[in-house]
PDB file of C-alpha atoms in Angstrom:
ATOM      1  CA  MET V   1      92.122 -92.623 -45.503  1.00  0.00           C
ATOM      2  CA  SER V   2      88.307 -92.571 -45.457  1.00  0.00           C
ATOM      3  CA  THR V   3      86.670 -95.417 -43.558  1.00  0.00           C
ATOM      4  CA  ARG V   4      83.036 -94.640 -44.389  1.00  0.00           C
ATOM      5  CA  THR V   5      81.051 -93.201 -47.272  1.00  0.00           C
ATOM      6  CA  ALA V   6      78.192 -90.724 -47.439  1.00  0.00           C
ATOM      7  CA  LEU V   7      75.906 -90.472 -50.465  1.00  0.00           C
ATOM      8  CA  VAL V   8      74.916 -86.793 -50.652  1.00  0.00           C
ATOM      9  CA  THR V   9      72.312 -85.528 -53.116  1.00  0.00           C
ATOM     10  CA  GLY V  10      71.880 -81.860 -53.983  1.00  0.00           C
ATOM     11  CA  GLY V  11      75.618 -81.381 -53.746  1.00  0.00           C
ATOM     12  CA  THR V  12      75.710 -78.378 -56.077  1.00  0.00           C
ATOM     13  CA  GLY V  13      72.741 -76.586 -54.460  1.00  0.00           C
ATOM     14  CA  GLY V  14      72.645 -73.932 -51.797  1.00  0.00           C
ATOM     15  CA  LEU V  15      73.219 -76.363 -48.925  1.00  0.00           C
ATOM     16  CA  GLY V  16      75.273 -79.004 -50.736  1.00  0.00           C
ATOM     17  CA  PRO V  17      78.820 -77.614 -50.861  1.00  0.00           C
ATOM     18  CA  ALA V  18      78.859 -76.766 -47.148  1.00  0.00           C
ATOM     19  CA  THR V  19      77.524 -80.201 -46.252  1.00  0.00           C
ATOM     20  CA  ILE V  20      79.971 -82.064 -48.465  1.00  0.00           C
ATOM     21  CA  SER V  21      82.847 -79.973 -47.081  1.00  0.00           C
ATOM     22  CA  ALA V  22      81.810 -80.813 -43.519  1.00  0.00           C
ATOM     23  CA  PHE V  23      81.775 -84.543 -44.272  1.00  0.00           C
ATOM     24  CA  LEU V  24      85.108 -84.421 -46.100  1.00  0.00           C
ATOM     25  CA  ALA V  25      86.680 -82.515 -43.208  1.00  0.00           C
ATOM     26  CA  ALA V  26      85.413 -85.206 -40.835  1.00  0.00           C
ATOM     27  CA  GLY V  27      87.171 -87.887 -42.902  1.00  0.00           C
ATOM     28  CA  TRP V  28      84.249 -89.266 -44.888  1.00  0.00           C
ATOM     29  CA  ARG V  29      84.346 -90.378 -48.508  1.00  0.00           C
ATOM     30  CA  VAL V  30      81.559 -88.463 -50.261  1.00  0.00           C
ATOM     31  CA  VAL V  31      79.767 -89.585 -53.420  1.00  0.00           C
ATOM     32  CA  ALA V  32      77.561 -86.915 -54.981  1.00  0.00           C
ATOM     33  CA  PRO V  33      75.138 -87.546 -57.863  1.00  0.00           C
ATOM     34  CA  VAL V  34      75.105 -84.495 -60.155  1.00  0.00           C
ATOM     35  CA  ARG V  35      73.682 -83.500 -63.492  1.00  0.00           C
ATOM     36  CA  PRO V  36      76.187 -83.906 -66.327  1.00  0.00           C
ATOM     37  CA  GLY V  37      78.523 -80.945 -66.637  1.00  0.00           C
ATOM     38  CA  THR V  38      78.140 -79.699 -63.063  1.00  0.00           C
ATOM     39  CA  ALA V  39      80.766 -81.774 -61.216  1.00  0.00           C
ATOM     40  CA  ASP V  40      83.112 -78.774 -61.103  1.00  0.00           C
ATOM     41  CA  ARG V  41      80.693 -77.112 -58.687  1.00  0.00           C
ATOM     42  CA  LEU V  42      81.393 -79.742 -56.018  1.00  0.00           C
ATOM     43  CA  PRO V  43      84.038 -79.231 -53.315  1.00  0.00           C
ATOM     44  CA  ALA V  44      87.399 -80.789 -54.145  1.00  0.00           C
ATOM     45  CA  GLY V  45      87.605 -84.342 -52.869  1.00  0.00           C
ATOM     46  CA  ALA V  46      84.013 -85.375 -53.574  1.00  0.00           C
ATOM     47  CA  THR V  47      83.351 -88.168 -56.064  1.00  0.00           C
ATOM     48  CA  ALA V  48      80.835 -87.082 -58.697  1.00  0.00           C
ATOM     49  CA  VAL V  49      78.429 -89.487 -60.418  1.00  0.00           C
ATOM     50  CA  ASP V  50      76.322 -88.252 -63.331  1.00  0.00           C
ATOM     51  CA  ALA V  51      72.654 -88.847 -62.536  1.00  0.00           C
ATOM     52  CA  ASP V  52      69.141 -87.513 -62.899  1.00  0.00           C
ATOM     53  CA  LEU V  53      67.687 -88.104 -59.464  1.00  0.00           C
ATOM     54  CA  THR V  54      64.162 -88.423 -60.805  1.00  0.00           C
ATOM     55  CA  VAL V  55      65.218 -91.453 -62.901  1.00  0.00           C
ATOM     56  CA  GLU V  56      65.286 -94.698 -60.933  1.00  0.00           C
ATOM     57  CA  ALA V  57      68.043 -96.367 -62.977  1.00  0.00           C
ATOM     58  CA  ASP V  58      70.337 -93.354 -62.506  1.00  0.00           C
ATOM     59  CA  VAL V  59      69.704 -93.320 -58.770  1.00  0.00           C
ATOM     60  CA  ARG V  60      70.425 -97.027 -58.418  1.00  0.00           C
ATOM     61  CA  ALA V  61      73.693 -96.579 -60.296  1.00  0.00           C
ATOM     62  CA  ALA V  62      74.663 -93.746 -57.944  1.00  0.00           C
ATOM     63  CA  ALA V  63      73.903 -95.906 -54.909  1.00  0.00           C
ATOM     64  CA  ARG V  64      76.071 -98.703 -56.318  1.00  0.00           C
ATOM     65  CA  ALA V  65      78.907 -96.233 -56.821  1.00  0.00           C
ATOM     66  CA  ALA V  66      78.590 -95.084 -53.226  1.00  0.00           C
ATOM     67  CA  ALA V  67      78.768 -98.671 -51.995  1.00  0.00           C
ATOM     68  CA  ASP V  68      81.600 -99.901 -54.202  1.00  0.00           C
ATOM     69  CA  ASP V  69      84.536 -99.225 -51.857  1.00  0.00           C
ATOM     70  CA  PRO V  70      84.922-102.089 -49.354  1.00  0.00           C
ATOM     71  CA  GLN V  71      87.371 -99.989 -47.353  1.00  0.00           C
ATOM     72  CA  ALA V  72      84.780 -97.232 -46.932  1.00  0.00           C
ATOM     73  CA  PRO V  73      81.321 -98.827 -46.747  1.00  0.00           C
ATOM     74  CA  LEU V  74      78.201 -96.747 -47.220  1.00  0.00           C
ATOM     75  CA  ARG V  75      77.125 -95.460 -43.829  1.00  0.00           C
ATOM     76  CA  ALA V  76      75.030 -92.381 -44.558  1.00  0.00           C
ATOM     77  CA  VAL V  77      72.520 -91.083 -47.083  1.00  0.00           C
ATOM     78  CA  VAL V  78      71.943 -87.327 -47.044  1.00  0.00           C
ATOM     79  CA  ASN V  79      68.935 -86.162 -49.046  1.00  0.00           C
ATOM     80  CA  LEU V  80      69.503 -82.473 -49.732  1.00  0.00           C
ATOM     81  CA  VAL V  81      68.082 -82.192 -53.227  1.00  0.00           C
ATOM     82  CA  GLY V  82      64.888 -80.175 -53.563  1.00  0.00           C
ATOM     83  CA  GLY V  83      63.450 -76.941 -54.826  1.00  0.00           C
ATOM     84  CA  TYR V  84      60.981 -74.146 -54.186  1.00  0.00           C
ATOM     85  CA  ALA V  85      58.448 -72.461 -56.391  1.00  0.00           C
ATOM     86  CA  GLY V  86      55.519 -70.338 -55.302  1.00  0.00           C
ATOM     87  CA  ALA V  87      52.496 -70.618 -57.558  1.00  0.00           C
ATOM     88  CA  GLY V  88      49.728 -68.552 -55.978  1.00  0.00           C
ATOM     89  CA  LEU V  89      46.828 -69.685 -53.843  1.00  0.00           C
ATOM     90  CA  ILE V  90      45.549 -73.239 -54.191  1.00  0.00           C
ATOM     91  CA  ALA V  91      42.604 -72.472 -56.465  1.00  0.00           C
ATOM     92  CA  ASP V  92      44.953 -70.580 -58.784  1.00  0.00           C
ATOM     93  CA  THR V  93      47.685 -73.233 -58.871  1.00  0.00           C
ATOM     94  CA  PRO V  94      47.749 -75.587 -61.872  1.00  0.00           C
ATOM     95  CA  VAL V  95      47.978 -79.209 -60.799  1.00  0.00           C
ATOM     96  CA  ASP V  96      51.137 -79.611 -62.897  1.00  0.00           C
ATOM     97  CA  ASP V  97      52.848 -76.912 -60.814  1.00  0.00           C
ATOM     98  CA  PHE V  98      51.639 -78.592 -57.626  1.00  0.00           C
ATOM     99  CA  GLU V  99      52.947 -81.981 -58.723  1.00  0.00           C
ATOM    100  CA  ALA V 100      56.246 -80.455 -59.871  1.00  0.00           C
ATOM    101  CA  MET V 101      57.044 -79.694 -56.229  1.00  0.00           C
ATOM    102  CA  LEU V 102      56.453 -83.332 -55.287  1.00  0.00           C
ATOM    103  CA  THR V 103      58.744 -84.413 -58.114  1.00  0.00           C
ATOM    104  CA  ALA V 104      61.472 -81.983 -57.054  1.00  0.00           C
ATOM    105  CA  ASN V 105      61.354 -82.611 -53.312  1.00  0.00           C
ATOM    106  CA  LEU V 106      59.889 -86.047 -52.615  1.00  0.00           C
ATOM    107  CA  ARG V 107      60.728 -88.284 -55.588  1.00  0.00           C
ATOM    108  CA  PRO V 108      64.559 -87.969 -55.336  1.00  0.00           C
ATOM    109  CA  THR V 109      64.436 -88.519 -51.576  1.00  0.00           C
ATOM    110  CA  TYR V 110      62.333 -91.642 -52.018  1.00  0.00           C
ATOM    111  CA  LEU V 111      64.385 -93.065 -54.891  1.00  0.00           C
ATOM    112  CA  THR V 112      67.753 -92.377 -53.267  1.00  0.00           C
ATOM    113  CA  THR V 113      66.779 -93.782 -49.901  1.00  0.00           C
ATOM    114  CA  ALA V 114      65.151 -96.864 -51.410  1.00  0.00           C
ATOM    115  CA  ALA V 115      68.197 -97.578 -53.575  1.00  0.00           C
ATOM    116  CA  ALA V 116      70.657 -97.169 -50.699  1.00  0.00           C
ATOM    117  CA  LEU V 117      68.826 -99.054 -47.954  1.00  0.00           C
ATOM    118  CA  PRO V 118      69.972-102.555 -49.000  1.00  0.00           C
ATOM    119  CA  TYR V 119      73.609-101.395 -48.914  1.00  0.00           C
ATOM    120  CA  LEU V 120      73.186 -99.790 -45.497  1.00  0.00           C
ATOM    121  CA  ILE V 121      71.610-102.952 -44.124  1.00  0.00           C
ATOM    122  CA  GLU V 122      74.220-105.217 -45.700  1.00  0.00           C
ATOM    123  CA  GLY V 123      76.964-103.097 -44.152  1.00  0.00           C
ATOM    124  CA  GLY V 124      75.515-103.339 -40.661  1.00  0.00           C
ATOM    125  CA  GLY V 125      73.479-100.163 -40.551  1.00  0.00           C
ATOM    126  CA  GLY V 126      73.777 -96.446 -41.009  1.00  0.00           C
ATOM    127  CA  SER V 127      71.952 -93.151 -41.090  1.00  0.00           C
ATOM    128  CA  VAL V 128      69.521 -91.439 -43.447  1.00  0.00           C
ATOM    129  CA  VAL V 129      69.110 -87.683 -43.152  1.00  0.00           C
ATOM    130  CA  CYS V 130      66.329 -85.877 -44.985  1.00  0.00           C
ATOM    131  CA  VAL V 131      65.723 -82.152 -45.452  1.00  0.00           C
ATOM    132  CA  SER V 132      62.215 -80.849 -44.976  1.00  0.00           C
ATOM    133  CA  SER V 133      61.330 -77.242 -44.154  1.00  0.00           C
ATOM    134  CA  ARG V 134      59.830 -75.118 -41.436  1.00  0.00           C
ATOM    135  CA  ALA V 135      57.017 -74.572 -43.945  1.00  0.00           C
ATOM    136  CA  ALA V 136      55.980 -78.204 -43.452  1.00  0.00           C
ATOM    137  CA  VAL V 137      54.905 -77.443 -39.875  1.00  0.00           C
ATOM    138  CA  ALA V 138      54.241 -73.701 -40.236  1.00  0.00           C
ATOM    139  CA  PRO V 139      52.777 -73.196 -43.731  1.00  0.00           C
ATOM    140  CA  PHE V 140      52.564 -69.844 -45.466  1.00  0.00           C
ATOM    141  CA  PRO V 141      50.168 -68.885 -48.260  1.00  0.00           C
ATOM    142  CA  GLY V 142      51.046 -69.193 -51.928  1.00  0.00           C
ATOM    143  CA  ALA V 143      53.162 -72.351 -51.802  1.00  0.00           C
ATOM    144  CA  ALA V 144      50.809 -75.306 -51.332  1.00  0.00           C
ATOM    145  CA  GLY V 145      52.869 -77.614 -53.532  1.00  0.00           C
ATOM    146  CA  TYR V 146      56.084 -76.865 -51.668  1.00  0.00           C
ATOM    147  CA  VAL V 147      54.424 -77.111 -48.256  1.00  0.00           C
ATOM    148  CA  THR V 148      52.801 -80.426 -49.148  1.00  0.00           C
ATOM    149  CA  ALA V 149      56.005 -81.865 -50.579  1.00  0.00           C
ATOM    150  CA  LYS V 150      58.051 -80.945 -47.533  1.00  0.00           C
ATOM    151  CA  ALA V 151      55.387 -82.360 -45.225  1.00  0.00           C
ATOM    152  CA  ALA V 152      55.515 -85.549 -47.294  1.00  0.00           C
ATOM    153  CA  VAL V 153      59.280 -85.717 -46.708  1.00  0.00           C
ATOM    154  CA  LEU V 154      58.574 -85.710 -42.959  1.00  0.00           C
ATOM    155  CA  ALA V 155      56.058 -88.534 -43.360  1.00  0.00           C
ATOM    156  CA  PHE V 156      58.430 -90.522 -45.547  1.00  0.00           C
ATOM    157  CA  ALA V 157      61.271 -90.153 -43.037  1.00  0.00           C
ATOM    158  CA  ALA V 158      58.949 -91.382 -40.290  1.00  0.00           C
ATOM    159  CA  ALA V 159      58.135 -94.434 -42.423  1.00  0.00           C
ATOM    160  CA  VAL V 160      61.837 -95.171 -42.946  1.00  0.00           C
ATOM    161  CA  ASP V 161      62.384 -94.924 -39.202  1.00  0.00           C
ATOM    162  CA  VAL V 162      59.586 -97.303 -38.256  1.00  0.00           C
ATOM    163  CA  GLU V 163      60.479 -99.838 -40.967  1.00  0.00           C
ATOM    164  CA  TYR V 164      64.260 -99.913 -40.606  1.00  0.00           C
ATOM    165  CA  ARG V 165      65.244 -98.831 -37.096  1.00  0.00           C
ATOM    166  CA  LYS V 166      65.399-102.453 -35.929  1.00  0.00           C
ATOM    167  CA  ARG V 167      67.754-103.165 -38.839  1.00  0.00           C
ATOM    168  CA  ASN V 168      70.175-100.551 -37.510  1.00  0.00           C
ATOM    169  CA  VAL V 169      69.237 -97.837 -40.011  1.00  0.00           C
ATOM    170  CA  ARG V 170      68.273 -94.540 -38.431  1.00  0.00           C
ATOM    171  CA  CYS V 171      66.360 -91.758 -40.181  1.00  0.00           C
ATOM    172  CA  ASN V 172      66.119 -88.155 -39.026  1.00  0.00           C
ATOM    173  CA  THR V 173      65.011 -84.911 -40.640  1.00  0.00           C
ATOM    174  CA  VAL V 174      66.197 -81.319 -40.420  1.00  0.00           C
ATOM    175  CA  LEU V 175      63.773 -78.450 -40.941  1.00  0.00           C
ATOM    176  CA  PRO V 176      65.489 -75.219 -42.021  1.00  0.00           C
ATOM    177  CA  SER V 177      63.800 -71.863 -42.103  1.00  0.00           C
ATOM    178  CA  VAL V 178      65.234 -69.478 -44.701  1.00  0.00           C
ATOM    179  CA  ILE V 179      68.771 -70.552 -45.587  1.00  0.00           C
ATOM    180  CA  ASP V 180      71.292 -67.768 -46.110  1.00  0.00           C
ATOM    181  CA  THR V 181      72.191 -68.477 -49.725  1.00  0.00           C
ATOM    182  CA  ARG V 182      73.057 -66.178 -52.599  1.00  0.00           C
ATOM    183  CA  ALA V 183      69.793 -67.059 -54.345  1.00  0.00           C
ATOM    184  CA  ASN V 184      67.676 -66.293 -51.282  1.00  0.00           C
ATOM    185  CA  ARG V 185      69.448 -62.968 -50.735  1.00  0.00           C
ATOM    186  CA  ALA V 186      68.770 -62.047 -54.345  1.00  0.00           C
ATOM    187  CA  ALA V 187      65.105 -63.018 -54.005  1.00  0.00           C
ATOM    188  CA  MET V 188      64.655 -61.175 -50.679  1.00  0.00           C
ATOM    189  CA  PRO V 189      67.144 -58.275 -50.708  1.00  0.00           C
ATOM    190  CA  ASP V 190      65.329 -56.312 -47.999  1.00  0.00           C
ATOM    191  CA  ALA V 191      65.118 -59.152 -45.476  1.00  0.00           C
ATOM    192  CA  ASP V 192      67.231 -59.280 -42.319  1.00  0.00           C
ATOM    193  CA  HIS V 193      69.803 -61.771 -43.564  1.00  0.00           C
ATOM    194  CA  GLU V 194      71.518 -61.886 -40.183  1.00  0.00           C
ATOM    195  CA  ARG V 195      68.528 -63.795 -38.836  1.00  0.00           C
ATOM    196  CA  TRP V 196      68.783 -66.558 -41.413  1.00  0.00           C
ATOM    197  CA  VAL V 197      70.570 -69.851 -40.815  1.00  0.00           C
ATOM    198  CA  SER V 198      73.797 -70.427 -42.732  1.00  0.00           C
ATOM    199  CA  PRO V 199      74.515 -73.537 -44.828  1.00  0.00           C
ATOM    200  CA  ALA V 200      77.550 -74.280 -42.655  1.00  0.00           C
ATOM    201  CA  GLU V 201      75.408 -74.324 -39.497  1.00  0.00           C
ATOM    202  CA  ILE V 202      72.927 -76.744 -41.041  1.00  0.00           C
ATOM    203  CA  ALA V 203      75.771 -78.882 -42.364  1.00  0.00           C
ATOM    204  CA  GLU V 204      77.085 -79.456 -38.847  1.00  0.00           C
ATOM    205  CA  VAL V 205      73.652 -80.670 -37.717  1.00  0.00           C
ATOM    206  CA  VAL V 206      73.428 -83.011 -40.712  1.00  0.00           C
ATOM    207  CA  LEU V 207      76.911 -84.363 -39.999  1.00  0.00           C
ATOM    208  CA  PHE V 208      75.968 -84.977 -36.366  1.00  0.00           C
ATOM    209  CA  LEU V 209      72.851 -86.899 -37.400  1.00  0.00           C
ATOM    210  CA  ALA V 210      74.931 -89.033 -39.778  1.00  0.00           C
ATOM    211  CA  SER V 211      77.633 -89.746 -37.214  1.00  0.00           C
ATOM    212  CA  ASP V 212      77.907 -92.236 -34.386  1.00  0.00           C
ATOM    213  CA  ALA V 213      77.496 -89.351 -31.931  1.00  0.00           C
ATOM    214  CA  SER V 214      73.742 -89.425 -32.635  1.00  0.00           C
ATOM    215  CA  ALA V 215      73.459 -93.231 -32.504  1.00  0.00           C
ATOM    216  CA  PRO V 216      70.457 -93.290 -30.103  1.00  0.00           C
ATOM    217  CA  THR V 217      68.493 -90.830 -32.246  1.00  0.00           C
ATOM    218  CA  SER V 218      65.999 -91.836 -34.928  1.00  0.00           C
ATOM    219  CA  GLY V 219      62.696 -90.373 -36.018  1.00  0.00           C
ATOM    220  CA  ALA V 220      63.652 -86.876 -34.926  1.00  0.00           C
ATOM    221  CA  GLN V 221      62.524 -83.688 -36.652  1.00  0.00           C
ATOM    222  CA  ILE V 222      65.204 -81.113 -35.889  1.00  0.00           C
ATOM    223  CA  PRO V 223      64.416 -77.403 -36.318  1.00  0.00           C
ATOM    224  CA  VAL V 224      67.328 -75.404 -37.722  1.00  0.00           C
ATOM    225  CA  TYR V 225      65.773 -71.955 -37.841  1.00  0.00           C
ATOM    226  CA  GLY V 226      68.567 -69.623 -36.785  1.00  0.00           C
ATOM    227  CA  GLN V 227      66.880 -66.448 -35.569  1.00  0.00           C
ATOM    228  CA  ALA V 228      64.234 -66.421 -38.310  1.00  0.00           C
TER     229      ALA V 228
END
């Protein structure tokens, strides 16, 4: 029987299924907000909640669902949801495309964390894990919106840490390089895929940061680059 709950966003994305599976295997109850009609893409055992993670009311409802089992209180929030789009150099990038990256990567992380924090505090504390990117600290040309959004995730996680650490809520961030997903292989067929980091490897780091094993750790920015 599960004794703790994790709220995991981005559960149907490239990193989500591996992360949810890792938490389920470790005995967690997992609640995953998903777009309507996509719950069948989650690993068996996860609890799906229909939600648009850019809509505050939907996110708050998902957080309530994650906190509604008194036998398995909410102990972790895992912000996986995000997206990438290259749009050319800065002077050639429409502001709408730039802001779309903030909406995809920062807004759900902010809304989900903000909605869940009162439940984490009420339950005695917990862990927030955010996903940034190596690009946030080592930018590459042609993706200013993505780079900025992922750097903003780092700044937001640092703000969560400084505001809530003394209330027993920790916040850490993982920074993947290129993740070895089907979509990335299709986009970069000639790359050396053996050098990329697998979703399962990242999932174990996320699980560690959510668990009591990392209790002294907050405010960390963990590189998960593989050999890339």
